[in-house]
mmCIF file of C-alpha atoms in Angstrom:
data_model
loop_
_atom_site.group_PDB
_atom_site.id
_atom_site.type_symbol
_atom_site.label_atom_id
_atom_site.label_comp_id
_atom_site.label_asym_id
_atom_site.label_seq_id
_atom_site.Cartn_x
_atom_site.Cartn_y
_atom_site.Cartn_z
ATOM 1 C CA UNK A 1 0.000 0.000 0.000
ATOM 2 C CA UNK A 2 1.454 3.367 -1.103
ATOM 3 C CA UNK A 3 -0.036 6.680 0.109
ATOM 4 C CA UNK A 4 -1.514 8.978 -2.574
ATOM 5 C CA UNK A 5 -2.067 12.571 -1.463
ATOM 6 C CA UNK A 6 -3.069 14.512 -4.545
ATOM 7 C CA UNK A 7 -4.640 13.821 -7.967
ATOM 8 C CA UNK A 8 -2.622 13.889 -11.151
ATOM 9 C CA UNK A 9 -0.279 11.718 -13.175
ATOM 10 C CA UNK A 10 1.969 9.171 -11.512
ATOM 11 C CA UNK A 11 4.470 6.539 -12.613
ATOM 12 C CA UNK A 12 4.940 3.358 -10.600
ATOM 13 C CA UNK A 13 8.543 2.188 -11.079
ATOM 14 C CA UNK A 14 9.296 -1.341 -9.838
ATOM 15 C CA UNK A 15 12.919 -2.459 -9.526
ATOM 16 C CA UNK A 16 13.814 -6.123 -10.127
ATOM 17 C CA UNK A 17 16.868 -8.361 -10.338
ATOM 18 C CA UNK A 18 16.885 -12.129 -10.851
ATOM 19 C CA UNK A 19 19.432 -13.625 -8.457
ATOM 20 C CA UNK A 20 18.368 -17.269 -8.488
ATOM 21 C CA UNK A 21 16.997 -18.606 -11.745
ATOM 22 C CA UNK A 22 18.981 -18.874 -14.972
ATOM 23 C CA UNK A 23 16.166 -19.908 -17.316
ATOM 24 C CA UNK A 24 13.147 -18.276 -18.862
ATOM 25 C CA UNK A 25 9.685 -18.906 -17.444
ATOM 26 C CA UNK A 26 10.811 -19.764 -13.908
ATOM 27 C CA UNK A 27 9.562 -16.542 -12.306
ATOM 28 C CA UNK A 28 6.681 -14.889 -14.187
ATOM 29 C CA UNK A 29 4.112 -12.510 -12.671
ATOM 30 C CA UNK A 30 1.684 -9.623 -13.346
ATOM 31 C CA UNK A 31 1.756 -6.129 -11.856
ATOM 32 C CA UNK A 32 -1.827 -5.214 -10.895
ATOM 33 C CA UNK A 33 -3.621 -2.207 -9.430
ATOM 34 C CA UNK A 34 -7.066 -3.253 -8.287
ATOM 35 C CA UNK A 35 -8.612 -5.180 -11.160
ATOM 36 C CA UNK A 36 -6.269 -3.574 -13.754
ATOM 37 C CA UNK A 37 -3.093 -5.156 -15.057
ATOM 38 C CA UNK A 38 -0.390 -2.538 -15.302
ATOM 39 C CA UNK A 39 2.146 -4.976 -16.874
ATOM 40 C CA UNK A 40 1.537 -8.609 -17.651
ATOM 41 C CA UNK A 41 3.833 -11.653 -17.630
ATOM 42 C CA UNK A 42 6.947 -9.987 -16.242
ATOM 43 C CA UNK A 43 9.912 -12.360 -16.678
ATOM 44 C CA UNK A 44 13.046 -10.756 -15.270
ATOM 45 C CA UNK A 45 15.481 -13.288 -16.720
ATOM 46 C CA UNK A 46 13.834 -13.058 -20.124
ATOM 47 C CA UNK A 47 14.243 -9.273 -20.064
ATOM 48 C CA UNK A 48 17.846 -8.843 -18.834
ATOM 49 C CA UNK A 49 19.192 -12.231 -17.733
ATOM 50 C CA UNK A 50 20.618 -13.151 -14.348
ATOM 51 C CA UNK A 51 22.304 -10.692 -11.957
ATOM 52 C CA UNK A 52 21.075 -7.659 -13.923
ATOM 53 C CA UNK A 53 18.698 -4.841 -13.007
ATOM 54 C CA UNK A 54 15.338 -4.449 -14.674
ATOM 55 C CA UNK A 55 12.826 -1.632 -14.105
ATOM 56 C CA UNK A 56 9.115 -1.691 -14.898
ATOM 57 C CA UNK A 57 7.237 1.573 -15.602
ATOM 58 C CA UNK A 58 3.436 1.790 -15.166
ATOM 59 C CA UNK A 59 1.842 5.184 -15.746
ATOM 60 C CA UNK A 60 -1.557 5.924 -14.186
ATOM 61 C CA UNK A 61 -3.755 8.884 -13.316
ATOM 62 C CA UNK A 62 -5.504 9.592 -10.041
ATOM 63 C CA UNK A 63 -8.839 11.431 -10.213
ATOM 64 C CA UNK A 64 -10.749 11.756 -6.967
ATOM 65 C CA UNK A 65 -10.741 8.326 -5.350
ATOM 66 C CA UNK A 66 -10.157 6.440 -8.598
ATOM 67 C CA UNK A 67 -7.144 5.290 -10.550
ATOM 68 C CA UNK A 68 -7.089 5.071 -14.335
ATOM 69 C CA UNK A 69 -4.645 3.146 -16.531
ATOM 70 C CA UNK A 70 -4.871 3.982 -20.241
ATOM 71 C CA UNK A 71 -8.273 5.549 -19.545
ATOM 72 C CA UNK A 72 -9.681 2.468 -17.790
ATOM 73 C CA UNK A 73 -10.865 2.757 -14.189
ATOM 74 C CA UNK A 74 -9.203 0.317 -11.830
ATOM 75 C CA UNK A 75 -11.687 -0.862 -9.207
ATOM 76 C CA UNK A 76 -10.171 -1.464 -5.776
ATOM 77 C CA UNK A 77 -6.900 0.262 -6.656
ATOM 78 C CA UNK A 78 -7.258 2.836 -3.838
ATOM 79 C CA UNK A 79 -8.176 1.837 -0.324
ATOM 80 C CA UNK A 80 -8.092 4.279 2.584
ATOM 81 C CA UNK A 81 -6.217 6.835 0.487
ATOM 82 C CA UNK A 82 -3.486 4.348 -0.437
ATOM 83 C CA UNK A 83 -2.580 2.762 -3.765
ATOM 84 C CA UNK A 84 -2.733 -1.021 -3.517
ATOM 85 C CA UNK A 85 -0.262 -2.786 -5.816
ATOM 86 C CA UNK A 86 -0.265 -6.558 -6.310
ATOM 87 C CA UNK A 87 2.521 -8.701 -7.845
ATOM 88 C CA UNK A 88 0.556 -11.772 -8.883
ATOM 89 C CA UNK A 89 2.216 -15.130 -9.533
ATOM 90 C CA UNK A 90 1.465 -16.804 -12.861
ATOM 91 C CA UNK A 91 4.667 -18.829 -13.267
ATOM 92 C CA UNK A 92 6.521 -21.527 -11.333
ATOM 93 C CA UNK A 93 7.959 -19.424 -8.521
ATOM 94 C CA UNK A 94 6.727 -16.460 -6.480
ATOM 95 C CA UNK A 95 7.199 -12.852 -7.602
ATOM 96 C CA UNK A 96 9.906 -10.698 -6.050
ATOM 97 C CA UNK A 97 10.435 -6.952 -6.094
ATOM 98 C CA UNK A 98 13.625 -5.213 -5.012
ATOM 99 C CA UNK A 99 12.394 -1.614 -4.936
ATOM 100 C CA UNK A 100 9.337 0.568 -5.562
ATOM 101 C CA UNK A 101 9.378 4.213 -6.668
ATOM 102 C CA UNK A 102 6.219 6.305 -6.999
ATOM 103 C CA UNK A 103 7.077 9.246 -9.236
ATOM 104 C CA UNK A 104 4.757 12.283 -9.345
ATOM 105 C CA UNK A 105 4.568 13.218 -13.000
ATOM 106 C CA UNK A 106 4.127 11.756 -16.455
ATOM 107 C CA UNK A 107 6.127 8.990 -18.113
ATOM 108 C CA UNK A 108 7.866 11.530 -20.372
ATOM 109 C CA UNK A 109 9.390 13.154 -17.303
ATOM 110 C CA UNK A 110 11.218 9.970 -16.248
ATOM 111 C CA UNK A 111 14.194 8.215 -17.864
ATOM 112 C CA UNK A 112 11.862 5.745 -19.585
ATOM 113 C CA UNK A 113 12.820 7.064 -23.042
ATOM 114 C CA UNK A 114 16.471 6.289 -22.325
ATOM 115 C CA UNK A 115 15.810 2.626 -21.591
ATOM 116 C CA UNK A 116 16.138 1.396 -25.212
ATOM 117 C CA UNK A 117 19.569 2.993 -25.536
ATOM 118 C CA UNK A 118 20.570 1.660 -22.118
ATOM 119 C CA UNK A 119 19.533 -1.822 -23.204
ATOM 120 C CA UNK A 120 21.501 -1.552 -26.446
ATOM 121 C CA UNK A 121 24.561 -0.453 -24.488
ATOM 122 C CA UNK A 122 24.072 -3.319 -22.075
ATOM 123 C CA UNK A 123 23.705 -5.848 -24.902
ATOM 124 C CA UNK A 124 26.820 -4.485 -26.608
ATOM 125 C CA UNK A 125 28.693 -4.794 -23.332
ATOM 126 C CA UNK A 126 27.550 -8.385 -22.975
ATOM 127 C CA UNK A 127 28.717 -9.154 -26.509
ATOM 128 C CA UNK A 128 32.122 -7.576 -25.803
ATOM 129 C CA UNK A 129 32.476 -9.571 -22.602
ATOM 130 C CA UNK A 130 31.609 -12.822 -24.383
ATOM 131 C CA UNK A 131 34.124 -12.012 -27.120
ATOM 132 C CA UNK A 132 36.845 -11.297 -24.561
ATOM 133 C CA UNK A 133 36.107 -14.544 -22.761
ATOM 134 C CA UNK A 134 36.315 -16.429 -26.051
ATOM 135 C CA UNK A 135 39.630 -14.761 -26.907
ATOM 136 C CA UNK A 136 41.005 -15.597 -23.460
ATOM 137 C CA UNK A 137 39.849 -19.195 -23.874
ATOM 138 C CA UNK A 138 41.569 -19.468 -27.256
ATOM 139 C CA UNK A 139 44.786 -17.937 -25.892
ATOM 140 C CA UNK A 140 44.716 -20.393 -23.007
ATOM 141 C CA UNK A 141 44.285 -23.321 -25.392
ATOM 142 C CA UNK A 142 47.167 -22.075 -27.579
ATOM 143 C CA UNK A 143 49.359 -21.692 -24.509
ATOM 144 C CA UNK A 144 48.548 -25.242 -23.400
ATOM 145 C CA UNK A 145 49.357 -26.578 -26.890
ATOM 146 C CA UNK A 146 52.718 -24.736 -26.892
ATOM 147 C CA UNK A 147 53.586 -26.100 -23.453
ATOM 148 C CA UNK A 148 52.791 -29.622 -24.632
ATOM 149 C CA UNK A 149 54.982 -29.147 -27.721
ATOM 150 C CA UNK A 150 57.893 -27.854 -25.598
ATOM 151 C CA UNK A 151 57.488 -30.785 -23.246
ATOM 152 C CA UNK A 152 57.526 -33.199 -26.197
ATOM 153 C CA UNK A 153 60.725 -31.582 -27.551
ATOM 154 C CA UNK A 154 62.405 -31.897 -24.148
ATOM 155 C CA UNK A 155 61.392 -35.558 -23.952
ATOM 156 C CA UNK A 156 62.767 -36.187 -27.450
ATOM 157 C CA UNK A 157 66.086 -34.532 -26.508
ATOM 158 C CA UNK A 158 66.249 -36.655 -23.369
ATOM 159 C CA UNK A 159 65.692 -39.803 -25.431
ATOM 160 C CA UNK A 160 68.531 -38.763 -27.772
ATOM 161 C CA UNK A 161 70.895 -38.167 -24.840
ATOM 162 C CA UNK A 162 69.901 -41.512 -23.331
ATOM 163 C CA UNK A 163 70.652 -43.301 -26.605
ATOM 164 C CA UNK A 164 74.069 -41.578 -26.898
ATOM 165 C CA UNK A 165 74.916 -42.509 -23.312
ATOM 166 C CA UNK A 166 73.881 -46.088 -23.964
ATOM 167 C CA UNK A 167 76.137 -46.234 -27.038
ATOM 168 C CA UNK A 168 79.106 -44.923 -25.042
ATOM 169 C CA UNK A 169 78.410 -47.363 -22.247
ATOM 170 C CA UNK A 170 78.270 -50.242 -24.719
ATOM 171 C CA UNK A 171 81.605 -49.186 -26.187
ATOM 172 C CA UNK A 172 83.139 -48.977 -22.708
ATOM 173 C CA UNK A 173 82.071 -52.512 -21.843
ATOM 174 C CA UNK A 174 83.572 -54.036 -25.053
ATOM 175 C CA UNK A 175 86.762 -56.134 -25.425
ATOM 176 C CA UNK A 176 88.971 -53.033 -25.453
ATOM 177 C CA UNK A 177 87.272 -49.831 -24.391
ATOM 178 C CA UNK A 178 88.187 -46.315 -25.412
ATOM 179 C CA UNK A 179 89.393 -45.700 -21.868
ATOM 180 C CA UNK A 180 91.801 -48.618 -22.206
ATOM 181 C CA UNK A 181 93.311 -47.145 -25.371
ATOM 182 C CA UNK A 182 93.614 -43.764 -23.676
ATOM 183 C CA UNK A 183 95.388 -45.302 -20.685
ATOM 184 C CA UNK A 184 97.896 -47.080 -22.968
ATOM 185 C CA UNK A 185 98.532 -43.860 -24.872
ATOM 186 C CA UNK A 186 99.029 -41.815 -21.687
ATOM 187 C CA UNK A 187 101.476 -44.435 -20.368
ATOM 188 C CA UNK A 188 103.602 -44.129 -23.514
ATOM 189 C CA UNK A 189 103.521 -40.342 -23.292
ATOM 190 C CA UNK A 190 104.718 -40.418 -19.647
ATOM 191 C CA UNK A 191 107.579 -42.797 -20.456
ATOM 192 C CA UNK A 192 108.661 -40.635 -23.384
ATOM 193 C CA UNK A 193 108.598 -37.412 -21.324
ATOM 194 C CA UNK A 194 110.630 -38.961 -18.471
ATOM 195 C CA UNK A 195 113.196 -40.360 -20.926
ATOM 196 C CA UNK A 196 113.465 -36.987 -22.669
ATOM 197 C CA UNK A 197 114.196 -35.078 -19.437
ATOM 198 C CA UNK A 198 116.696 -37.756 -18.254
ATOM 199 C CA UNK A 199 118.673 -37.564 -21.483
ATOM 200 C CA UNK A 200 118.738 -33.749 -21.378
ATOM 201 C CA UNK A 201 119.882 -33.844 -17.754
ATOM 202 C CA UNK A 202 122.812 -36.168 -18.512
ATOM 203 C CA UNK A 203 123.777 -34.183 -21.602
ATOM 204 C CA UNK A 204 123.814 -30.925 -19.636
ATOM 205 C CA UNK A 205 126.003 -32.374 -16.912
ATOM 206 C CA UNK A 206 128.588 -33.582 -19.430
ATOM 207 C CA UNK A 207 128.800 -30.103 -21.015
ATOM 208 C CA UNK A 208 129.418 -28.376 -17.646
ATOM 209 C CA UNK A 209 132.393 -30.627 -16.579
ATOM 210 C CA UNK A 210 133.412 -32.915 -19.446
ATOM 211 C CA UNK A 211 136.796 -33.903 -17.938
ATOM 212 C CA UNK A 212 135.227 -34.846 -14.618
ATOM 213 C CA UNK A 213 132.539 -36.678 -16.436
ATOM 214 C CA UNK A 214 135.126 -38.610 -18.453
ATOM 215 C CA UNK A 215 137.252 -39.202 -15.356
ATOM 216 C CA UNK A 216 134.358 -40.662 -13.450
ATOM 217 C CA UNK A 217 133.459 -42.951 -16.312
ATOM 218 C CA UNK A 218 137.119 -43.894 -17.476
ATOM 219 C CA UNK A 219 139.001 -46.848 -15.901
ATOM 220 C CA UNK A 220 141.896 -46.185 -13.378
ATOM 221 C CA UNK A 221 145.447 -46.051 -14.998
ATOM 222 C CA UNK A 222 148.219 -48.513 -14.025
ATOM 223 C CA UNK A 223 150.620 -45.810 -12.837
ATOM 224 C CA UNK A 224 148.870 -44.116 -9.939
ATOM 225 C CA UNK A 225 151.567 -41.441 -9.188
ATOM 226 C CA UNK A 226 151.709 -40.122 -12.728
ATOM 227 C CA UNK A 227 147.953 -39.932 -13.044
ATOM 228 C CA UNK A 228 147.727 -38.260 -9.658
ATOM 229 C CA UNK A 229 150.232 -35.591 -10.561
ATOM 230 C CA UNK A 230 148.677 -35.085 -13.886
ATOM 231 C CA UNK A 231 145.306 -34.696 -12.300
ATOM 232 C CA UNK A 232 146.660 -32.275 -9.747
ATOM 233 C CA UNK A 233 148.411 -30.161 -12.358
ATOM 234 C CA UNK A 234 145.205 -30.029 -14.326
ATOM 235 C CA UNK A 235 143.325 -28.797 -11.245
ATOM 236 C CA UNK A 236 145.979 -26.172 -10.560
ATOM 237 C CA UNK A 237 145.973 -24.988 -14.134
ATOM 238 C CA UNK A 238 142.177 -24.707 -13.932
ATOM 239 C CA UNK A 239 142.481 -22.546 -10.810
ATOM 240 C CA UNK A 240 145.025 -20.295 -12.521
ATOM 241 C CA UNK A 241 142.770 -19.870 -15.444
#
């Protein structure tokens, strides 16, 4: 019941939003004033879908103690100076209303004329959102495909490495492995290097003191005194020099 204080034009604005159903025909109802139907078969989901606002506009005129909709008198619409509004169930579930506005003035004075443009904007927004979701879904699928391809490439590389390792292992377990040949080669290299340095060492020593080197390696003479004097004179002559 809504108080009416003065005659004139009014607009009953009912605010709705479907928060439960996601199908058409689940919640359908009429908006009535007395025995008049201001708007019939209101289906919120059919109008705007789920989780969206929908407003109903019903213009009427009050003259004396009577209410008129499109020139038709609505019996029982006013009781005790109040407008009686009924939301009558005609569908599966009960009606629901989220807000009621009683505007003093004609329909042309409200934002009713802007509703078609608002609906077009809303529909365009819904289309854009669906397109974005589809693009995101396609990008996600492409990303998943790329990850699978990279994973397959890594698995193929691993299989190649495993095959190479298996070949090397098979070679190492043969009659003569590569490591065996390398060990033999390194042994020869070590022997050659040691022999090279030993020969150079002996050759250098003979160049520094050839007489001593020859003396140490020559046999002792039969005449010890003569060789001793000769050796001594040689040492003295070396000191003089």
